[in-house]
Short mmCIF file of C-alpha atoms and ligand atoms in Angstrom, two decimals:
data_model
loop_
_atom_site.label_atom_id
_atom_site.label_comp_id
_atom_site.label_asym_id
_atom_site.label_seq_id
_atom_site.Cartn_x
_atom_site.Cartn_y
_atom_site.Cartn_z
CA MET A 434 -18.42 4.64 28.65
CA ALA A 435 -19.86 1.40 27.26
CA THR A 436 -17.41 -1.75 27.28
CA HIS A 437 -17.59 -4.57 24.77
CA LYS A 438 -15.84 -7.64 26.03
CA VAL A 439 -14.97 -9.76 22.89
CA ASP A 440 -12.21 -12.20 21.78
CA VAL A 441 -10.83 -9.91 19.08
CA ALA A 442 -10.98 -6.13 18.33
CA VAL A 443 -10.22 -5.37 14.84
CA VAL A 444 -9.20 -1.67 14.06
CA GLY A 445 -10.28 -0.64 10.40
CA THR A 446 -12.42 -2.58 8.06
CA GLY A 447 -10.90 -2.32 4.51
CA PRO A 448 -9.88 -5.59 2.91
CA GLY A 449 -7.47 -6.51 5.48
CA GLY A 450 -9.53 -5.83 8.56
CA TYR A 451 -13.00 -7.12 7.26
CA VAL A 452 -11.45 -10.39 5.82
CA ALA A 453 -9.52 -10.85 9.37
CA ALA A 454 -12.74 -10.07 11.43
CA ILE A 455 -14.84 -12.93 9.27
CA ARG A 456 -11.91 -15.34 9.39
CA CYS A 457 -12.01 -14.85 13.39
CA ALA A 458 -15.72 -15.15 13.26
CA GLN A 459 -15.58 -18.44 11.21
CA LEU A 460 -13.07 -19.77 13.76
CA GLY A 461 -15.53 -19.30 16.84
CA LEU A 462 -13.98 -16.10 17.91
CA SER A 463 -16.38 -13.12 19.11
CA VAL A 464 -15.31 -9.80 17.26
CA ALA A 465 -15.88 -6.13 17.38
CA ALA A 466 -14.64 -4.12 14.61
CA VAL A 467 -14.03 -0.13 14.62
CA GLU A 468 -14.33 2.10 11.59
CA ASP A 469 -13.88 5.68 11.50
CA ASP A 470 -14.96 5.90 7.77
CA ARG A 471 -17.22 3.68 6.05
CA PRO A 472 -17.13 -0.13 6.03
CA GLY A 473 -14.84 -1.55 3.53
CA GLY A 474 -12.40 1.11 3.83
CA VAL A 475 -10.06 2.92 1.17
CA CYS A 476 -10.46 -0.08 -1.15
CA LEU A 477 -14.03 -0.31 -1.52
CA ASN A 478 -15.24 3.32 -0.92
CA TRP A 479 -12.40 5.23 -2.51
CA GLY A 480 -9.62 3.29 -4.14
CA CYS A 481 -10.02 -0.24 -5.81
CA ILE A 482 -13.63 -0.43 -6.46
CA PRO A 483 -14.74 2.83 -7.49
CA THR A 484 -11.72 3.40 -9.70
CA LYS A 485 -12.70 -0.17 -11.48
CA ALA A 486 -15.96 1.24 -12.11
CA LEU A 487 -14.60 4.22 -13.73
CA LEU A 488 -12.12 2.54 -15.81
CA ARG A 489 -15.00 0.37 -17.01
CA ASN A 490 -16.65 3.55 -18.23
CA ALA A 491 -13.59 4.75 -19.82
CA GLU A 492 -13.65 1.49 -21.56
CA VAL A 493 -16.98 1.74 -22.73
CA VAL A 494 -16.26 5.41 -24.07
CA ASN A 495 -13.46 3.90 -25.90
CA LEU A 496 -15.49 1.43 -27.43
CA PHE A 497 -17.86 3.99 -28.78
CA HIS A 498 -15.18 5.96 -30.16
CA ARG A 499 -14.16 2.71 -32.00
CA ALA A 500 -17.76 1.85 -33.23
CA ALA A 501 -16.89 2.21 -36.76
CA GLU A 502 -14.46 -0.61 -36.49
CA PHE A 503 -17.48 -2.97 -35.62
CA GLY A 504 -19.71 -1.58 -38.47
CA ILE A 505 -21.52 0.63 -35.92
CA ARG A 506 -22.43 4.09 -37.29
CA LEU A 507 -23.26 6.78 -34.53
CA LYS A 508 -24.09 10.30 -35.15
CA GLY A 509 -22.09 11.41 -32.24
CA PHE A 510 -22.52 10.59 -28.64
CA GLU A 511 -22.01 12.26 -25.20
CA ALA A 512 -20.14 10.79 -22.40
CA ASP A 513 -21.32 11.98 -19.06
CA TYR A 514 -18.18 12.18 -16.53
CA ALA A 515 -20.72 13.17 -13.70
CA GLU A 516 -22.93 10.06 -14.58
CA ALA A 517 -19.76 8.01 -14.33
CA ILE A 518 -18.72 9.22 -10.94
CA ARG A 519 -22.45 8.54 -9.98
CA ARG A 520 -22.36 5.09 -11.19
CA SER A 521 -19.01 4.45 -9.48
CA ARG A 522 -20.09 5.72 -6.22
CA SER A 523 -23.33 3.42 -6.35
CA VAL A 524 -20.93 0.44 -7.28
CA ALA A 525 -18.66 1.42 -4.06
CA ASP A 526 -21.86 1.87 -1.99
CA ARG A 527 -23.34 -1.51 -2.89
CA MET A 528 -19.79 -3.19 -2.17
CA ALA A 529 -19.75 -1.22 1.43
CA LYS A 530 -23.30 -2.42 2.13
CA GLY A 531 -22.23 -5.91 1.35
CA VAL A 532 -19.32 -5.68 4.14
CA GLU A 533 -22.14 -4.58 6.27
CA PHE A 534 -24.18 -7.58 5.28
CA LEU A 535 -21.21 -9.99 6.05
CA PHE A 536 -20.59 -8.45 9.35
CA ARG A 537 -24.04 -9.30 10.36
CA LYS A 538 -24.13 -12.56 8.94
CA ASN A 539 -20.92 -13.28 10.80
CA LYS A 540 -22.28 -11.56 13.99
CA ILE A 541 -19.36 -9.03 14.13
CA THR A 542 -20.20 -6.09 16.20
CA LEU A 543 -19.28 -2.79 13.96
CA ILE A 544 -18.60 0.35 16.12
CA SER A 545 -18.31 3.68 14.18
CA GLY A 546 -15.56 5.76 15.47
CA ARG A 547 -11.52 6.33 15.43
CA GLY A 548 -10.01 3.36 17.34
CA THR A 549 -6.97 4.20 19.54
CA LEU A 550 -5.15 1.81 21.80
CA ARG A 551 -5.37 2.54 25.35
CA SER A 552 -3.21 -0.67 25.99
CA ALA A 553 -2.54 -3.70 23.95
CA THR A 554 -5.84 -5.44 24.82
CA VAL A 555 -8.19 -2.25 25.04
CA VAL A 556 -9.14 -0.43 22.16
CA GLU A 557 -11.14 3.00 22.51
CA ALA A 558 -13.53 4.01 19.79
CA ALA A 559 -14.48 7.48 19.65
CA THR A 560 -16.90 9.71 17.57
CA ALA A 561 -17.47 13.51 18.16
CA THR A 562 -20.14 12.52 20.60
CA ALA A 563 -19.59 9.32 22.10
CA ARG A 564 -17.04 6.90 23.36
CA GLU A 565 -16.75 3.05 23.67
CA ALA A 566 -14.44 0.59 24.63
CA ILE A 567 -13.32 -2.74 23.55
CA GLU A 568 -11.46 -5.33 25.82
CA ALA A 569 -10.14 -8.05 23.72
CA ARG A 570 -7.86 -11.06 24.05
CA ALA A 571 -6.17 -9.78 20.90
CA VAL A 572 -6.16 -6.65 18.75
CA ILE A 573 -5.73 -6.68 14.99
CA LEU A 574 -4.68 -3.02 13.61
CA ALA A 575 -5.62 -2.87 9.92
CA THR A 576 -5.56 0.93 9.39
CA GLY A 577 -4.31 1.03 5.96
CA SER A 578 -2.57 4.05 4.16
CA ARG A 579 -3.29 7.47 2.81
CA PRO A 580 -2.05 9.52 -0.13
CA LYS A 581 1.16 11.11 0.04
CA SER A 582 1.96 14.34 -1.02
CA LEU A 583 5.28 15.93 -1.96
CA PRO A 584 7.05 18.57 0.54
CA GLY A 585 5.35 21.69 0.46
CA VAL A 586 2.19 20.78 -1.52
CA ALA A 587 -1.02 20.62 0.04
CA ILE A 588 -3.71 18.33 -1.31
CA ASP A 589 -6.84 20.63 -1.20
CA GLU A 590 -8.99 18.25 -3.31
CA GLN A 591 -9.82 21.28 -5.47
CA ARG A 592 -6.68 22.35 -7.60
CA VAL A 593 -4.24 19.53 -6.23
CA VAL A 594 -6.11 16.44 -5.89
CA SER A 595 -5.74 13.08 -4.53
CA SER A 596 -7.28 9.80 -5.85
CA ASN A 597 -9.45 9.90 -2.81
CA GLY A 598 -10.92 13.28 -3.93
CA ALA A 599 -10.74 12.53 -7.52
CA VAL A 600 -13.13 9.47 -7.36
CA ARG A 601 -15.79 11.87 -5.99
CA THR A 602 -15.60 14.81 -8.04
CA GLU A 603 -18.36 14.91 -10.70
CA ARG A 604 -16.73 17.70 -12.98
CA ALA A 605 -13.63 16.50 -15.09
CA PRO A 606 -10.90 19.34 -15.25
CA LYS A 607 -10.20 20.22 -18.91
CA SER A 608 -6.48 19.52 -18.30
CA ILE A 609 -4.63 17.71 -15.62
CA VAL A 610 -1.10 17.01 -14.65
CA VAL A 611 -0.74 13.42 -13.13
CA ILE A 612 2.25 13.10 -10.77
CA GLY A 613 3.58 9.76 -10.77
CA ALA A 614 2.99 6.94 -13.26
CA GLY A 615 2.66 4.14 -10.60
CA ALA A 616 -0.58 2.32 -10.56
CA VAL A 617 -2.78 5.36 -9.35
CA GLY A 618 -1.25 7.64 -11.83
CA VAL A 619 -1.75 5.20 -15.11
CA GLU A 620 -5.33 4.23 -13.98
CA PHE A 621 -6.46 7.74 -13.70
CA ALA A 622 -4.49 9.12 -16.72
CA ASP A 623 -6.52 6.39 -18.90
CA VAL A 624 -9.86 7.39 -17.16
CA TYR A 625 -9.39 11.23 -17.87
CA ALA A 626 -8.00 10.72 -21.44
CA ALA A 627 -11.12 8.64 -22.43
CA TYR A 628 -13.33 11.62 -21.21
CA GLY A 629 -11.16 14.06 -23.37
CA VAL A 630 -9.36 15.74 -20.59
CA GLN A 631 -5.82 16.82 -21.74
CA VAL A 632 -3.68 14.76 -19.82
CA THR A 633 0.28 15.17 -18.89
CA LEU A 634 1.62 12.02 -17.18
CA LEU A 635 5.02 12.82 -15.21
CA GLU A 636 7.26 10.19 -13.84
CA ALA A 637 10.59 11.07 -12.10
CA LEU A 638 12.14 7.58 -13.13
CA PRO A 639 13.17 6.89 -16.77
CA ARG A 640 9.79 5.05 -17.71
CA ILE A 641 6.20 4.80 -16.55
CA VAL A 642 4.97 1.84 -14.38
CA PRO A 643 8.67 1.55 -13.42
CA VAL A 644 8.42 -1.53 -11.15
CA GLU A 645 7.09 -3.27 -13.93
CA ASP A 646 9.18 -5.41 -16.71
CA GLU A 647 10.63 -2.72 -19.09
CA GLU A 648 8.79 -4.14 -22.02
CA VAL A 649 5.56 -3.57 -20.15
CA SER A 650 6.55 0.15 -19.65
CA THR A 651 7.72 0.50 -23.22
CA GLN A 652 4.45 -0.99 -25.02
CA LEU A 653 2.34 1.04 -22.32
CA ALA A 654 3.74 4.20 -23.04
CA ARG A 655 3.43 3.52 -26.75
CA SER A 656 -0.48 2.87 -26.20
CA PHE A 657 -1.03 5.98 -24.17
CA SER A 658 0.87 8.12 -26.62
CA ARG A 659 -1.18 7.10 -29.33
CA ARG A 660 -4.42 8.04 -26.98
CA GLY A 661 -2.96 11.39 -26.96
CA ILE A 662 -1.60 11.19 -23.32
CA ALA A 663 1.58 13.43 -22.85
CA LEU A 664 4.24 11.48 -21.22
CA ARG A 665 7.25 13.12 -19.50
CA THR A 666 9.57 10.55 -18.01
CA GLY A 667 12.73 11.45 -15.93
CA ALA A 668 10.83 14.42 -14.83
CA ARG A 669 11.00 15.15 -11.10
CA VAL A 670 8.13 17.40 -9.84
CA MET A 671 9.81 19.87 -7.57
CA SER A 672 6.80 22.12 -6.69
CA VAL A 673 3.20 22.61 -7.61
CA ARG A 674 1.62 26.24 -6.99
CA ALA A 675 -2.20 26.12 -7.14
CA GLY A 676 -3.93 29.59 -8.01
CA ALA A 677 -7.43 30.62 -8.86
CA GLU A 678 -6.90 29.59 -12.66
CA GLY A 679 -5.28 26.26 -12.06
CA VAL A 680 -2.01 24.87 -10.94
CA GLU A 681 1.54 25.37 -12.30
CA VAL A 682 3.69 22.09 -11.79
CA GLU A 683 7.28 22.73 -11.84
CA THR A 684 9.61 19.87 -12.76
CA ASP A 685 13.59 20.06 -12.62
CA SER A 686 13.41 20.96 -16.46
CA ASP A 687 9.98 22.31 -17.26
CA ARG A 688 6.82 24.12 -16.04
CA ILE A 689 3.47 22.83 -16.93
CA GLN A 690 0.18 24.54 -16.18
CA ALA A 691 -3.11 22.76 -16.31
CA GLU A 692 -6.54 23.08 -14.38
CA GLN A 693 -5.78 20.53 -11.86
CA ALA A 694 -2.71 18.13 -10.70
CA LEU A 695 -3.46 14.69 -9.38
CA MET A 696 -1.10 13.60 -6.68
CA ALA A 697 0.04 9.90 -7.37
CA VAL A 698 3.38 9.66 -5.62
CA GLY A 699 2.35 6.76 -3.52
CA ARG A 700 0.86 6.02 -0.14
CA ALA A 701 1.91 6.28 3.51
CA ALA A 702 0.80 3.64 6.09
CA ARG A 703 -1.53 5.08 8.76
CA VAL A 704 0.31 4.47 12.08
CA ASP A 705 -0.04 7.91 13.66
CA GLY A 706 -2.65 8.70 16.30
CA LEU A 707 -3.23 5.10 17.29
CA GLY A 708 -1.25 5.07 20.61
CA LEU A 709 1.68 3.00 19.14
CA GLU A 710 4.42 5.21 20.67
CA ALA A 711 2.98 4.46 24.27
CA LEU A 712 3.39 0.81 23.72
CA ALA A 713 6.47 0.99 22.07
CA VAL A 714 5.03 -0.77 18.88
CA ALA A 715 8.22 -1.22 16.83
CA ILE A 716 8.08 0.62 13.37
CA ASP A 717 10.42 0.21 10.60
CA ARG A 718 10.76 2.97 7.93
CA GLY A 719 7.06 4.17 8.70
CA SER A 720 5.35 0.71 8.64
CA VAL A 721 4.66 -1.55 11.58
CA LYS A 722 7.02 -4.42 12.09
CA VAL A 723 5.42 -7.75 12.03
CA SER A 724 6.24 -11.24 12.61
CA PRO A 725 5.26 -14.04 9.92
CA ARG A 726 2.31 -14.51 12.24
CA MET A 727 1.45 -10.68 11.77
CA GLU A 728 2.00 -10.16 15.11
CA THR A 729 3.72 -6.78 15.99
CA SER A 730 6.75 -6.30 18.89
CA VAL A 731 3.62 -6.45 21.63
CA LYS A 732 2.39 -9.61 22.30
CA GLY A 733 -1.27 -10.02 21.44
CA LEU A 734 -1.30 -7.14 19.09
CA TYR A 735 -1.37 -8.18 15.51
CA ALA A 736 -1.06 -5.63 12.20
CA ILE A 737 -2.09 -6.21 8.85
CA GLY A 738 -2.15 -4.68 5.49
CA ASP A 739 -0.89 -1.40 4.04
CA MET A 740 0.38 -0.38 7.82
CA THR A 741 2.76 -3.04 7.70
CA GLY A 742 4.42 -1.93 4.47
CA PRO A 743 4.78 -3.15 0.72
CA PRO A 744 3.16 -4.14 -1.19
CA LEU A 745 0.24 -1.75 -0.66
CA LEU A 746 -2.35 -4.27 -2.18
CA ALA A 747 -5.69 -5.20 -1.01
CA HIS A 748 -5.21 -8.73 -1.72
CA LYS A 749 -1.96 -8.89 0.19
CA ALA A 750 -3.92 -7.32 3.19
CA MET A 751 -6.62 -9.99 2.82
CA ALA A 752 -4.09 -12.59 2.88
CA GLU A 753 -2.29 -11.17 6.16
CA GLY A 754 -5.95 -10.97 7.77
CA VAL A 755 -6.21 -14.69 7.39
CA VAL A 756 -2.87 -15.46 9.06
CA ALA A 757 -3.74 -12.83 11.81
CA ALA A 758 -7.17 -14.78 12.50
CA GLU A 759 -5.83 -18.06 12.59
CA ALA A 760 -2.75 -17.40 14.66
CA ILE A 761 -5.18 -15.76 17.21
CA ALA A 762 -7.19 -18.76 17.06
CA GLY A 763 -4.22 -20.87 18.00
CA ARG A 764 -4.01 -22.46 14.50
CA ASP A 765 -0.50 -22.76 12.48
CA PRO A 766 -1.22 -20.46 9.54
CA ARG A 767 0.77 -20.75 6.38
CA PRO A 768 2.99 -17.29 6.25
CA VAL A 769 2.05 -15.26 3.40
CA ASP A 770 4.12 -15.97 0.18
CA TYR A 771 5.35 -12.42 -0.56
CA GLY A 772 7.26 -13.63 -3.41
CA ASN A 773 4.00 -14.80 -5.12
CA VAL A 774 1.63 -11.71 -4.85
CA PRO A 775 0.22 -10.86 -8.32
CA SER A 776 0.42 -7.00 -8.97
CA CYS A 777 -2.50 -5.70 -11.11
CA THR A 778 -3.19 -2.52 -12.91
CA TYR A 779 -6.13 -1.74 -14.46
CA CYS A 780 -5.51 0.76 -17.08
CA ARG A 781 -5.89 -0.09 -20.86
CA PRO A 782 -3.99 -2.30 -21.79
CA GLN A 783 -4.32 -3.91 -18.13
CA ILE A 784 -0.92 -4.91 -16.37
CA ALA A 785 -0.37 -8.04 -14.31
CA SER A 786 2.79 -9.35 -12.94
CA LEU A 787 4.49 -11.99 -10.74
CA GLY A 788 7.67 -12.59 -9.46
CA LEU A 789 10.84 -11.15 -11.08
CA SER A 790 11.32 -9.00 -14.12
CA GLU A 791 13.74 -10.34 -16.89
CA ALA A 792 16.34 -7.73 -15.87
CA ARG A 793 16.04 -8.66 -12.26
CA ALA A 794 16.06 -12.31 -12.77
CA ARG A 795 19.50 -11.55 -14.75
CA GLU A 796 20.91 -9.62 -11.93
CA ASN A 797 20.17 -12.25 -9.51
CA GLY A 798 22.51 -14.36 -11.51
CA ARG A 799 19.95 -16.66 -13.19
CA GLU A 800 20.08 -18.21 -16.59
CA VAL A 801 16.94 -17.37 -18.20
CA ALA A 802 14.71 -18.81 -20.55
CA VAL A 803 12.17 -16.11 -21.92
CA GLY A 804 9.19 -16.73 -23.65
CA LYS A 805 6.67 -14.13 -25.37
CA PHE A 806 3.45 -14.27 -27.00
CA PRO A 807 1.93 -11.12 -28.60
CA PHE A 808 -2.01 -10.86 -28.32
CA THR A 809 -1.97 -9.67 -32.27
CA ALA A 810 -1.44 -13.35 -32.73
CA SER A 811 -4.34 -14.85 -30.43
CA GLY A 812 -7.51 -15.60 -32.35
CA LYS A 813 -9.71 -14.37 -29.15
CA ALA A 814 -7.81 -11.32 -28.95
CA VAL A 815 -8.10 -10.38 -32.62
CA ALA A 816 -11.63 -11.38 -32.65
CA LEU A 817 -12.32 -9.05 -29.33
CA GLY A 818 -10.25 -6.28 -31.14
CA GLU A 819 -7.88 -6.07 -28.30
CA THR A 820 -4.62 -6.98 -29.69
CA GLU A 821 -2.34 -4.80 -27.73
CA GLY A 822 0.15 -6.32 -25.39
CA PHE A 823 1.67 -9.65 -24.77
CA VAL A 824 2.17 -12.59 -22.20
CA LYS A 825 6.00 -12.93 -21.24
CA VAL A 826 7.35 -15.80 -19.09
CA VAL A 827 10.67 -15.72 -17.51
CA ALA A 828 11.86 -19.00 -16.42
CA ASP A 829 15.00 -20.67 -15.10
CA LYS A 830 16.85 -22.16 -18.39
CA GLY A 831 18.04 -25.14 -16.30
CA THR A 832 15.15 -26.16 -14.31
CA GLY A 833 12.15 -24.76 -15.83
CA GLU A 834 11.06 -22.89 -12.76
CA ILE A 835 8.79 -19.88 -13.49
CA LEU A 836 10.67 -16.92 -12.08
CA GLY A 837 8.32 -14.04 -13.26
CA VAL A 838 5.47 -13.43 -15.55
CA HIS A 839 4.37 -10.14 -17.11
CA VAL A 840 1.18 -9.70 -18.93
CA LEU A 841 0.10 -6.47 -20.71
CA GLY A 842 -3.08 -6.70 -22.46
CA PRO A 843 -6.97 -7.54 -22.39
CA GLU A 844 -7.82 -9.42 -19.03
CA ALA A 845 -4.41 -9.36 -18.02
CA THR A 846 -5.59 -9.20 -14.54
CA GLU A 847 -7.31 -12.60 -14.85
CA ILE A 848 -4.85 -14.37 -16.95
CA ILE A 849 -1.95 -13.94 -14.24
CA HIS A 850 -3.76 -16.11 -11.76
CA GLU A 851 -2.78 -19.41 -13.52
CA PHE A 852 0.75 -18.81 -12.80
CA ALA A 853 0.06 -17.54 -9.42
CA VAL A 854 -1.42 -21.03 -8.73
CA GLY A 855 1.39 -22.58 -10.90
CA ARG A 856 4.04 -21.05 -8.68
CA THR A 857 2.29 -22.08 -5.71
CA LEU A 858 2.43 -25.67 -6.77
CA GLU A 859 6.06 -25.18 -7.87
CA ALA A 860 4.79 -26.00 -11.52
CA THR A 861 7.53 -25.80 -14.16
CA LEU A 862 7.18 -24.73 -17.87
CA GLU A 863 6.56 -28.42 -18.79
CA GLU A 864 3.54 -28.52 -16.36
CA ILE A 865 1.84 -25.50 -17.82
CA VAL A 866 2.23 -26.73 -21.41
CA HIS A 867 1.16 -30.22 -20.35
CA THR A 868 -2.45 -28.23 -19.13
CA ILE A 869 -4.64 -27.97 -22.26
CA HIS A 870 -5.75 -24.56 -22.45
CA ALA A 871 -9.29 -24.14 -24.06
CA HIS A 872 -9.63 -22.53 -27.65
CA PRO A 873 -10.09 -19.97 -28.35
CA THR A 874 -9.18 -17.88 -25.07
CA LEU A 875 -6.91 -15.13 -24.07
CA SER A 876 -5.36 -17.92 -21.61
CA GLU A 877 -4.05 -19.57 -24.73
CA ALA A 878 -1.50 -16.54 -24.72
CA ALA A 879 -0.15 -17.94 -21.48
CA LEU A 880 0.16 -21.20 -22.98
CA GLU A 881 2.00 -20.05 -25.96
CA ALA A 882 4.25 -17.78 -23.86
CA THR A 883 5.29 -20.72 -21.80
CA LEU A 884 5.74 -22.95 -24.94
CA SER A 885 7.99 -20.09 -26.51
CA ALA A 886 10.23 -20.12 -23.44
CA LEU A 887 10.72 -23.63 -24.28
CA GLY A 888 11.45 -22.91 -28.02
CA GLN A 889 8.13 -24.57 -28.97
CA ALA A 890 5.66 -21.83 -29.81
CA ILE A 891 3.11 -23.02 -32.19
CA HIS A 892 1.49 -19.75 -33.30
CA ILE A 893 4.21 -17.39 -33.98
P1 LIG B 942 3.46 4.12 -6.52
O1 LIG B 942 4.46 3.96 -5.50
O2 LIG B 942 3.08 3.03 -7.28
O3 LIG B 942 4.00 5.09 -7.89
C1 LIG B 942 4.39 6.61 -7.33
C2 LIG B 942 5.14 6.95 -8.79
O4 LIG B 942 5.39 8.42 -8.47
C3 LIG B 942 6.55 6.33 -8.93
O5 LIG B 942 6.70 5.97 -10.10
C4 LIG B 942 7.36 7.38 -8.40
O6 LIG B 942 8.77 7.27 -9.07
C5 LIG B 942 6.58 8.64 -8.93
N1 LIG B 942 7.16 10.07 -8.16
C6 LIG B 942 7.44 10.21 -7.05
N2 LIG B 942 7.85 11.28 -6.48
C7 LIG B 942 7.65 11.91 -7.99
C8 LIG B 942 7.94 13.32 -8.32
N3 LIG B 942 8.55 14.35 -7.07
N4 LIG B 942 7.72 13.51 -9.54
C9 LIG B 942 7.37 12.69 -10.41
N5 LIG B 942 7.19 11.22 -10.01
C10 LIG B 942 7.34 11.11 -8.72
O7 LIG B 942 2.26 4.73 -5.98
P2 LIG B 942 0.70 5.19 -6.26
O8 LIG B 942 0.58 4.79 -7.82
O9 LIG B 942 0.25 6.47 -5.73
O10 LIG B 942 -0.12 4.23 -5.66
C11 LIG B 942 0.02 3.81 -4.21
C12 LIG B 942 -0.09 2.56 -3.86
O11 LIG B 942 -1.31 1.94 -4.09
C13 LIG B 942 0.99 1.65 -4.23
O12 LIG B 942 1.57 0.80 -3.42
C14 LIG B 942 0.24 0.82 -5.36
O13 LIG B 942 0.56 -0.26 -5.55
C15 LIG B 942 -1.23 0.91 -4.81
N6 LIG B 942 -2.28 0.84 -5.83
C16 LIG B 942 -2.58 -0.35 -6.44
C17 LIG B 942 -3.40 -0.23 -7.59
C18 LIG B 942 -3.81 -1.72 -8.13
O14 LIG B 942 -3.28 -2.40 -7.59
N7 LIG B 942 -4.30 -1.43 -9.39
C19 LIG B 942 -4.16 0.75 -7.75
C20 LIG B 942 -3.57 2.11 -7.31
C21 LIG B 942 -2.79 1.96 -6.07
#
């Protein structure tokens, strides 16, 4: 068996693993990375990137439907779903090749195979035909997560599909029941609805995107309903029966038939089959326990990303990868600020949020000032014809500390970052409003919402 001797072995090359590997290489460490799928992991190949390409297609299709608003007369048009999937695949392939390029540039050895820990410092990479070993001074585990299902429901990727299967299926169903209205559920509901699929979105909790601020859920629900997406909240799915003709989804109050069901009830950390039990690595509620330096309970063994628990977000994994790499290189990394991780969902209108919802801030006993600015009052949004949504700022009334920000609307996922930087710099409402925002921009809505929290909004 070939043995590689390196400073650091990385298991998994998703956004956590590849960023950790590159940061290690930048810090002068030799690195070998093991991957059992394709470089880039779920994010680049089956998750964030291909879905963003599909959502862009959905946006274009929706714009074509609105052509008359812009004075463009179309004599009908055809939106080819198979072509949308092929475009999405080529976007994903291009980004995965980018990771391979970055590995070559940084002289990182990429080994194909399933990585297993033989000890805290030896990783074995196995394919069906070959085995290689990596002896390392430190190991970073970054094996990510996989879609969860409901008890007794098998994801066959035919009738009952996961996001992983949905991004590669070139035929859109005529009807689909989306189970779960978290990020995956609302993003796919948006894509399918744009392509004329009859979508029913089921959510066990009382509102869609239940982790977001309540006003975000309410307005998104209104927007989805207008586009013909059937919403059923407070509907817990009990069983899914798949047959030759389609699926029957049974909730606690109803039965719904459709051609397919999409399982979007969350993801589970991939911690099995890695050899963690033999090393007695501490696990807490299914996720690997780590220190602020991302070290597991075993010295020299690090874990990052989805496998370490929520939030299950690529950018959180990347930030953790940098911390792990710097810790291994003997630096003193600044721990990840988990209170300031932006959460972004790319349905239309987009959702982006940071920190506490208004309700949570009040529950925490804070006296809050809330500022809100609707995109209907933004010149840029009106010019774009994208007026759904708002920016909402939740701040401490006494100090002006920004406790939470909630954006629903055009480019929400870009607008959120000024508040992320602001919070890192401990900016108050006053400092945000003292910052000149260019006119006309969507970011002015951030300024106006902040002004509104101070009772000084100009444009509403
Ligand atoms: P999620 O946990 O965000 O949402 C799952 C939803 O399913 C919840 O609202 C839950 O109440 C509901 N649910 C659970 N059991 C149910 C049942 N029996 N019947 C009806 N509803 C039920 O999970 P997800 O949307 O699958 O996403 C998985 C992970 O991936 C999340 O952590 C998410 O943040 C991440 N992700 C992020 C993005 C993004 O940032 N744009 C996109 C996709 C996924």
